[in-house]
Amino acid sequence: MLSTLHTNDAPGALTRLLDLGVAPYLLSASLKAVLAQRLVRKICPNCKDEYQATAMMKKAVENIGGNVEKFYRGAGCSKCRNTGYAGRIAIHELFVPNETILEMINDRASLKKLRSEAIKAGMVPLALDGLEKVNAGIISIEEVLRAAPTGADIEKRSK
């Protein structure tokens, strides 16, 4: 079965389902994967321009745990109606629970612990997937910061 849930990230779907009354043993027995996605605006290719990021932007990238070599944004042109953006693309976070995570679900582990284990198991967080698209010059860092939870956001929600 496929379904949609309103959560901030993929591991958040587990705690949301538990909060809705799904028994942990049922969840761990039936869950195969959770995909979180956010649509973000693509930089207009006709007016894409490299710029020097502010110290605050560089710090935000550092807080996410990634690296960005060059920063781009759309300057605005007639093709994008002077918005600097043309079209959309999704950033993703695919969470596939392993045996450890399934046991953690049964033990009702915290969202913070589930997320940490998912990352150890290879899940690429939304923000890091966004940074890959920033490095490719497809989206702006502002779009990542607007759409994806960052490390600081995750810490606040986990407490």
mmCIF file with all atom_site columns, C-alpha atoms in Angstrom:
data_model
loop_
_atom_site.group_PDB
_atom_site.id
_atom_site.type_symbol
_atom_site.label_atom_id
_atom_site.label_alt_id
_atom_site.label_comp_id
_atom_site.label_asym_id
_atom_site.label_entity_id
_atom_site.label_seq_id
_atom_site.pdbx_PDB_ins_code
_atom_site.Cartn_x
_atom_site.Cartn_y
_atom_site.Cartn_z
_atom_site.occupancy
_atom_site.B_iso_or_equiv
_atom_site.pdbx_formal_charge
_atom_site.auth_seq_id
_atom_site.auth_comp_id
_atom_site.auth_asym_id
_atom_site.auth_atom_id
_atom_site.pdbx_PDB_model_num
ATOM 1   C CA . MET A 1 1   ? 0.000  0.000  0.000   1.00 0.00 ? 1   MET A CA 1
ATOM 2   C CA . LEU A 1 2   ? 1.173  3.494  -0.761  1.00 0.00 ? 2   LEU A CA 1
ATOM 3   C CA . SER A 1 3   ? 0.051  6.422  1.331   1.00 0.00 ? 3   SER A CA 1
ATOM 4   C CA . THR A 1 4   ? 0.904  10.025 2.070   1.00 0.00 ? 4   THR A CA 1
ATOM 5   C CA . LEU A 1 5   ? 1.621  11.597 5.437   1.00 0.00 ? 5   LEU A CA 1
ATOM 6   C CA . HIS A 1 6   ? 2.479  15.118 6.418   1.00 0.00 ? 6   HIS A CA 1
ATOM 7   C CA . THR A 1 7   ? 5.846  14.943 8.181   1.00 0.00 ? 7   THR A CA 1
ATOM 8   C CA . ASN A 1 8   ? 9.033  16.977 8.117   1.00 0.00 ? 8   ASN A CA 1
ATOM 9   C CA . ASP A 1 9   ? 11.209 14.097 6.972   1.00 0.00 ? 9   ASP A CA 1
ATOM 10  C CA . ALA A 1 10  ? 11.127 10.372 6.198   1.00 0.00 ? 10  ALA A CA 1
ATOM 11  C CA . PRO A 1 11  ? 11.914 9.039  9.703   1.00 0.00 ? 11  PRO A CA 1
ATOM 12  C CA . GLY A 1 12  ? 9.204  11.353 11.038  1.00 0.00 ? 12  GLY A CA 1
ATOM 13  C CA . ALA A 1 13  ? 6.666  9.137  9.274   1.00 0.00 ? 13  ALA A CA 1
ATOM 14  C CA . LEU A 1 14  ? 7.422  6.362  11.768  1.00 0.00 ? 14  LEU A CA 1
ATOM 15  C CA . THR A 1 15  ? 6.703  8.455  14.827  1.00 0.00 ? 15  THR A CA 1
ATOM 16  C CA . ARG A 1 16  ? 3.640  9.925  13.093  1.00 0.00 ? 16  ARG A CA 1
ATOM 17  C CA . LEU A 1 17  ? 2.224  6.447  12.431  1.00 0.00 ? 17  LEU A CA 1
ATOM 18  C CA . LEU A 1 18  ? 2.918  5.431  16.026  1.00 0.00 ? 18  LEU A CA 1
ATOM 19  C CA . ASP A 1 19  ? 1.179  8.611  17.237  1.00 0.00 ? 19  ASP A CA 1
ATOM 20  C CA . LEU A 1 20  ? -1.821 7.671  15.059  1.00 0.00 ? 20  LEU A CA 1
ATOM 21  C CA . GLY A 1 21  ? -2.119 4.397  16.966  1.00 0.00 ? 21  GLY A CA 1
ATOM 22  C CA . VAL A 1 22  ? -0.356 1.908  14.688  1.00 0.00 ? 22  VAL A CA 1
ATOM 23  C CA . ALA A 1 23  ? 1.153  -0.794 16.897  1.00 0.00 ? 23  ALA A CA 1
ATOM 24  C CA . PRO A 1 24  ? 4.969  -0.864 16.753  1.00 0.00 ? 24  PRO A CA 1
ATOM 25  C CA . TYR A 1 25  ? 5.047  -4.588 15.924  1.00 0.00 ? 25  TYR A CA 1
ATOM 26  C CA . LEU A 1 26  ? 2.681  -4.021 12.972  1.00 0.00 ? 26  LEU A CA 1
ATOM 27  C CA . LEU A 1 27  ? 4.716  -1.092 11.721  1.00 0.00 ? 27  LEU A CA 1
ATOM 28  C CA . SER A 1 28  ? 8.031  -2.938 11.916  1.00 0.00 ? 28  SER A CA 1
ATOM 29  C CA . ALA A 1 29  ? 6.527  -6.003 10.216  1.00 0.00 ? 29  ALA A CA 1
ATOM 30  C CA . SER A 1 30  ? 5.034  -4.156 7.264   1.00 0.00 ? 30  SER A CA 1
ATOM 31  C CA . LEU A 1 31  ? 7.117  -1.048 6.566   1.00 0.00 ? 31  LEU A CA 1
ATOM 32  C CA . LYS A 1 32  ? 9.337  -1.350 3.494   1.00 0.00 ? 32  LYS A CA 1
ATOM 33  C CA . ALA A 1 33  ? 10.386 2.243  2.778   1.00 0.00 ? 33  ALA A CA 1
ATOM 34  C CA . VAL A 1 34  ? 9.471  5.888  3.252   1.00 0.00 ? 34  VAL A CA 1
ATOM 35  C CA . LEU A 1 35  ? 10.231 8.579  0.698   1.00 0.00 ? 35  LEU A CA 1
ATOM 36  C CA . ALA A 1 36  ? 10.163 12.223 1.714   1.00 0.00 ? 36  ALA A CA 1
ATOM 37  C CA . GLN A 1 37  ? 10.233 14.835 -1.009  1.00 0.00 ? 37  GLN A CA 1
ATOM 38  C CA . ARG A 1 38  ? 9.989  18.570 -1.418  1.00 0.00 ? 38  ARG A CA 1
ATOM 39  C CA . LEU A 1 39  ? 9.534  20.460 -4.640  1.00 0.00 ? 39  LEU A CA 1
ATOM 40  C CA . VAL A 1 40  ? 11.982 23.313 -5.061  1.00 0.00 ? 40  VAL A CA 1
ATOM 41  C CA . ARG A 1 41  ? 12.333 25.937 -7.763  1.00 0.00 ? 41  ARG A CA 1
ATOM 42  C CA . LYS A 1 42  ? 15.037 25.444 -10.388 1.00 0.00 ? 42  LYS A CA 1
ATOM 43  C CA . ILE A 1 43  ? 17.325 28.303 -11.313 1.00 0.00 ? 43  ILE A CA 1
ATOM 44  C CA . CYS A 1 44  ? 16.473 29.729 -14.720 1.00 0.00 ? 44  CYS A CA 1
ATOM 45  C CA . PRO A 1 45  ? 19.198 28.456 -17.089 1.00 0.00 ? 45  PRO A CA 1
ATOM 46  C CA . ASN A 1 46  ? 18.941 31.613 -19.221 1.00 0.00 ? 46  ASN A CA 1
ATOM 47  C CA . CYS A 1 47  ? 19.934 34.024 -16.478 1.00 0.00 ? 47  CYS A CA 1
ATOM 48  C CA . LYS A 1 48  ? 21.880 31.781 -14.064 1.00 0.00 ? 48  LYS A CA 1
ATOM 49  C CA . ASP A 1 49  ? 24.632 33.767 -12.448 1.00 0.00 ? 49  ASP A CA 1
ATOM 50  C CA . GLU A 1 50  ? 27.422 32.787 -10.043 1.00 0.00 ? 50  GLU A CA 1
ATOM 51  C CA . TYR A 1 51  ? 27.746 34.909 -6.911  1.00 0.00 ? 51  TYR A CA 1
ATOM 52  C CA . GLN A 1 52  ? 29.760 35.124 -3.710  1.00 0.00 ? 52  GLN A CA 1
ATOM 53  C CA . ALA A 1 53  ? 27.818 33.669 -0.809  1.00 0.00 ? 53  ALA A CA 1
ATOM 54  C CA . THR A 1 54  ? 27.581 35.528 2.454   1.00 0.00 ? 54  THR A CA 1
ATOM 55  C CA . ALA A 1 55  ? 29.255 34.194 5.573   1.00 0.00 ? 55  ALA A CA 1
ATOM 56  C CA . MET A 1 56  ? 25.785 33.317 6.848   1.00 0.00 ? 56  MET A CA 1
ATOM 57  C CA . MET A 1 57  ? 25.061 31.179 3.765   1.00 0.00 ? 57  MET A CA 1
ATOM 58  C CA . LYS A 1 58  ? 28.412 29.424 4.096   1.00 0.00 ? 58  LYS A CA 1
ATOM 59  C CA . LYS A 1 59  ? 27.679 28.747 7.773   1.00 0.00 ? 59  LYS A CA 1
ATOM 60  C CA . ALA A 1 60  ? 24.268 27.304 6.846   1.00 0.00 ? 60  ALA A CA 1
ATOM 61  C CA . VAL A 1 61  ? 25.940 24.904 4.390   1.00 0.00 ? 61  VAL A CA 1
ATOM 62  C CA . GLU A 1 62  ? 28.445 23.944 7.084   1.00 0.00 ? 62  GLU A CA 1
ATOM 63  C CA . ASN A 1 63  ? 25.606 23.295 9.563   1.00 0.00 ? 63  ASN A CA 1
ATOM 64  C CA . ILE A 1 64  ? 23.943 20.962 7.059   1.00 0.00 ? 64  ILE A CA 1
ATOM 65  C CA . GLY A 1 65  ? 27.209 19.028 6.880   1.00 0.00 ? 65  GLY A CA 1
ATOM 66  C CA . GLY A 1 66  ? 27.958 19.537 3.233   1.00 0.00 ? 66  GLY A CA 1
ATOM 67  C CA . ASN A 1 67  ? 30.141 21.583 0.967   1.00 0.00 ? 67  ASN A CA 1
ATOM 68  C CA . VAL A 1 68  ? 29.256 23.948 -1.865  1.00 0.00 ? 68  VAL A CA 1
ATOM 69  C CA . GLU A 1 69  ? 31.984 25.090 -4.252  1.00 0.00 ? 69  GLU A CA 1
ATOM 70  C CA . LYS A 1 70  ? 30.005 27.665 -6.263  1.00 0.00 ? 70  LYS A CA 1
ATOM 71  C CA . PHE A 1 71  ? 26.756 29.442 -5.522  1.00 0.00 ? 71  PHE A CA 1
ATOM 72  C CA . TYR A 1 72  ? 24.283 30.303 -8.275  1.00 0.00 ? 72  TYR A CA 1
ATOM 73  C CA . ARG A 1 73  ? 21.045 32.231 -8.556  1.00 0.00 ? 73  ARG A CA 1
ATOM 74  C CA . GLY A 1 74  ? 18.867 33.528 -11.346 1.00 0.00 ? 74  GLY A CA 1
ATOM 75  C CA . ALA A 1 75  ? 19.348 37.194 -12.104 1.00 0.00 ? 75  ALA A CA 1
ATOM 76  C CA . GLY A 1 76  ? 15.914 37.472 -13.718 1.00 0.00 ? 76  GLY A CA 1
ATOM 77  C CA . CYS A 1 77  ? 15.123 37.687 -17.408 1.00 0.00 ? 77  CYS A CA 1
ATOM 78  C CA . SER A 1 78  ? 12.155 37.808 -19.771 1.00 0.00 ? 78  SER A CA 1
ATOM 79  C CA . LYS A 1 79  ? 12.089 33.990 -20.066 1.00 0.00 ? 79  LYS A CA 1
ATOM 80  C CA . CYS A 1 80  ? 11.503 33.551 -16.317 1.00 0.00 ? 80  CYS A CA 1
ATOM 81  C CA . ARG A 1 81  ? 9.432  36.725 -15.894 1.00 0.00 ? 81  ARG A CA 1
ATOM 82  C CA . ASN A 1 82  ? 12.270 38.241 -13.880 1.00 0.00 ? 82  ASN A CA 1
ATOM 83  C CA . THR A 1 83  ? 11.889 35.692 -11.081 1.00 0.00 ? 83  THR A CA 1
ATOM 84  C CA . GLY A 1 84  ? 15.215 33.919 -11.590 1.00 0.00 ? 84  GLY A CA 1
ATOM 85  C CA . TYR A 1 85  ? 13.429 30.560 -11.488 1.00 0.00 ? 85  TYR A CA 1
ATOM 86  C CA . ALA A 1 86  ? 12.056 28.264 -14.201 1.00 0.00 ? 86  ALA A CA 1
ATOM 87  C CA . GLY A 1 87  ? 10.436 24.956 -13.350 1.00 0.00 ? 87  GLY A CA 1
ATOM 88  C CA . ARG A 1 88  ? 10.713 22.722 -10.321 1.00 0.00 ? 88  ARG A CA 1
ATOM 89  C CA . ILE A 1 89  ? 12.627 19.667 -9.226  1.00 0.00 ? 89  ILE A CA 1
ATOM 90  C CA . ALA A 1 90  ? 12.281 17.415 -6.191  1.00 0.00 ? 90  ALA A CA 1
ATOM 91  C CA . ILE A 1 91  ? 14.785 16.872 -3.443  1.00 0.00 ? 91  ILE A CA 1
ATOM 92  C CA . HIS A 1 92  ? 14.410 13.444 -1.842  1.00 0.00 ? 92  HIS A CA 1
ATOM 93  C CA . GLU A 1 93  ? 15.121 11.430 1.269   1.00 0.00 ? 93  GLU A CA 1
ATOM 94  C CA . LEU A 1 94  ? 14.676 7.644  0.979   1.00 0.00 ? 94  LEU A CA 1
ATOM 95  C CA . PHE A 1 95  ? 14.437 5.758  4.263   1.00 0.00 ? 95  PHE A CA 1
ATOM 96  C CA . VAL A 1 96  ? 14.681 1.959  4.030   1.00 0.00 ? 96  VAL A CA 1
ATOM 97  C CA . PRO A 1 97  ? 14.617 0.401  7.502   1.00 0.00 ? 97  PRO A CA 1
ATOM 98  C CA . ASN A 1 98  ? 17.189 -2.284 8.298   1.00 0.00 ? 98  ASN A CA 1
ATOM 99  C CA . GLU A 1 99  ? 16.950 -4.882 11.091  1.00 0.00 ? 99  GLU A CA 1
ATOM 100 C CA . THR A 1 100 ? 18.373 -2.478 13.680  1.00 0.00 ? 100 THR A CA 1
ATOM 101 C CA . ILE A 1 101 ? 15.815 0.184  12.800  1.00 0.00 ? 101 ILE A CA 1
ATOM 102 C CA . LEU A 1 102 ? 12.964 -2.343 12.877  1.00 0.00 ? 102 LEU A CA 1
ATOM 103 C CA . GLU A 1 103 ? 14.010 -3.320 16.406  1.00 0.00 ? 103 GLU A CA 1
ATOM 104 C CA . MET A 1 104 ? 14.203 0.361  17.333  1.00 0.00 ? 104 MET A CA 1
ATOM 105 C CA . ILE A 1 105 ? 10.623 0.824  16.084  1.00 0.00 ? 105 ILE A CA 1
ATOM 106 C CA . ASN A 1 106 ? 9.470  -2.019 18.351  1.00 0.00 ? 106 ASN A CA 1
ATOM 107 C CA . ASP A 1 107 ? 11.273 -0.338 21.248  1.00 0.00 ? 107 ASP A CA 1
ATOM 108 C CA . ARG A 1 108 ? 9.652  3.023  20.376  1.00 0.00 ? 108 ARG A CA 1
ATOM 109 C CA . ALA A 1 109 ? 12.998 4.761  19.902  1.00 0.00 ? 109 ALA A CA 1
ATOM 110 C CA . SER A 1 110 ? 13.031 8.538  19.615  1.00 0.00 ? 110 SER A CA 1
ATOM 111 C CA . LEU A 1 111 ? 12.900 10.277 16.262  1.00 0.00 ? 111 LEU A CA 1
ATOM 112 C CA . LYS A 1 112 ? 16.444 11.551 16.848  1.00 0.00 ? 112 LYS A CA 1
ATOM 113 C CA . LYS A 1 113 ? 17.770 7.997  17.319  1.00 0.00 ? 113 LYS A CA 1
ATOM 114 C CA . LEU A 1 114 ? 15.818 6.638  14.339  1.00 0.00 ? 114 LEU A CA 1
ATOM 115 C CA . ARG A 1 115 ? 17.114 9.425  12.118  1.00 0.00 ? 115 ARG A CA 1
ATOM 116 C CA . SER A 1 116 ? 20.692 8.925  13.279  1.00 0.00 ? 116 SER A CA 1
ATOM 117 C CA . GLU A 1 117 ? 20.520 5.187  12.593  1.00 0.00 ? 117 GLU A CA 1
ATOM 118 C CA . ALA A 1 118 ? 18.932 5.771  9.176   1.00 0.00 ? 118 ALA A CA 1
ATOM 119 C CA . ILE A 1 119 ? 21.791 8.098  8.210   1.00 0.00 ? 119 ILE A CA 1
ATOM 120 C CA . LYS A 1 120 ? 24.315 5.497  9.425   1.00 0.00 ? 120 LYS A CA 1
ATOM 121 C CA . ALA A 1 121 ? 22.510 2.961  7.206   1.00 0.00 ? 121 ALA A CA 1
ATOM 122 C CA . GLY A 1 122 ? 22.946 5.199  4.165   1.00 0.00 ? 122 GLY A CA 1
ATOM 123 C CA . MET A 1 123 ? 19.950 7.533  4.049   1.00 0.00 ? 123 MET A CA 1
ATOM 124 C CA . VAL A 1 124 ? 20.834 10.854 2.408   1.00 0.00 ? 124 VAL A CA 1
ATOM 125 C CA . PRO A 1 125 ? 18.905 13.625 4.215   1.00 0.00 ? 125 PRO A CA 1
ATOM 126 C CA . LEU A 1 126 ? 16.770 16.081 2.227   1.00 0.00 ? 126 LEU A CA 1
ATOM 127 C CA . ALA A 1 127 ? 19.173 18.953 2.865   1.00 0.00 ? 127 ALA A CA 1
ATOM 128 C CA . LEU A 1 128 ? 22.196 16.998 1.594   1.00 0.00 ? 128 LEU A CA 1
ATOM 129 C CA . ASP A 1 129 ? 20.318 15.911 -1.523  1.00 0.00 ? 129 ASP A CA 1
ATOM 130 C CA . GLY A 1 130 ? 19.528 19.596 -1.981  1.00 0.00 ? 130 GLY A CA 1
ATOM 131 C CA . LEU A 1 131 ? 23.204 20.526 -1.630  1.00 0.00 ? 131 LEU A CA 1
ATOM 132 C CA . GLU A 1 132 ? 24.056 18.041 -4.398  1.00 0.00 ? 132 GLU A CA 1
ATOM 133 C CA . LYS A 1 133 ? 21.652 19.943 -6.650  1.00 0.00 ? 133 LYS A CA 1
ATOM 134 C CA . VAL A 1 134 ? 23.154 23.272 -5.516  1.00 0.00 ? 134 VAL A CA 1
ATOM 135 C CA . ASN A 1 135 ? 26.618 21.985 -6.477  1.00 0.00 ? 135 ASN A CA 1
ATOM 136 C CA . ALA A 1 136 ? 25.245 20.952 -9.866  1.00 0.00 ? 136 ALA A CA 1
ATOM 137 C CA . GLY A 1 137 ? 23.940 24.510 -10.357 1.00 0.00 ? 137 GLY A CA 1
ATOM 138 C CA . ILE A 1 138 ? 20.314 23.351 -10.583 1.00 0.00 ? 138 ILE A CA 1
ATOM 139 C CA . ILE A 1 139 ? 18.885 25.035 -7.489  1.00 0.00 ? 139 ILE A CA 1
ATOM 140 C CA . SER A 1 140 ? 19.895 27.821 -5.135  1.00 0.00 ? 140 SER A CA 1
ATOM 141 C CA . ILE A 1 141 ? 20.993 27.391 -1.537  1.00 0.00 ? 141 ILE A CA 1
ATOM 142 C CA . GLU A 1 142 ? 18.024 29.550 -0.535  1.00 0.00 ? 142 GLU A CA 1
ATOM 143 C CA . GLU A 1 143 ? 15.666 26.891 -1.911  1.00 0.00 ? 143 GLU A CA 1
ATOM 144 C CA . VAL A 1 144 ? 17.361 24.185 0.163   1.00 0.00 ? 144 VAL A CA 1
ATOM 145 C CA . LEU A 1 145 ? 17.155 26.271 3.323   1.00 0.00 ? 145 LEU A CA 1
ATOM 146 C CA . ARG A 1 146 ? 13.505 27.074 2.630   1.00 0.00 ? 146 ARG A CA 1
ATOM 147 C CA . ALA A 1 147 ? 12.372 23.530 1.861   1.00 0.00 ? 147 ALA A CA 1
ATOM 148 C CA . ALA A 1 148 ? 14.526 21.077 3.807   1.00 0.00 ? 148 ALA A CA 1
ATOM 149 C CA . PRO A 1 149 ? 14.957 20.626 7.539   1.00 0.00 ? 149 PRO A CA 1
ATOM 150 C CA . THR A 1 150 ? 18.550 21.369 8.534   1.00 0.00 ? 150 THR A CA 1
ATOM 151 C CA . GLY A 1 151 ? 20.570 19.959 11.407  1.00 0.00 ? 151 GLY A CA 1
ATOM 152 C CA . ALA A 1 152 ? 19.444 22.771 13.718  1.00 0.00 ? 152 ALA A CA 1
ATOM 153 C CA . ASP A 1 153 ? 15.785 22.194 12.789  1.00 0.00 ? 153 ASP A CA 1
ATOM 154 C CA . ILE A 1 154 ? 16.112 18.478 13.475  1.00 0.00 ? 154 ILE A CA 1
ATOM 155 C CA . GLU A 1 155 ? 17.685 19.097 16.889  1.00 0.00 ? 155 GLU A CA 1
ATOM 156 C CA . LYS A 1 156 ? 14.809 21.395 17.903  1.00 0.00 ? 156 LYS A CA 1
ATOM 157 C CA . ARG A 1 157 ? 12.148 18.860 16.829  1.00 0.00 ? 157 ARG A CA 1
ATOM 158 C CA . SER A 1 158 ? 13.870 15.926 18.548  1.00 0.00 ? 158 SER A CA 1
ATOM 159 C CA . LYS A 1 159 ? 13.863 17.505 22.008  1.00 0.00 ? 159 LYS A CA 1
#
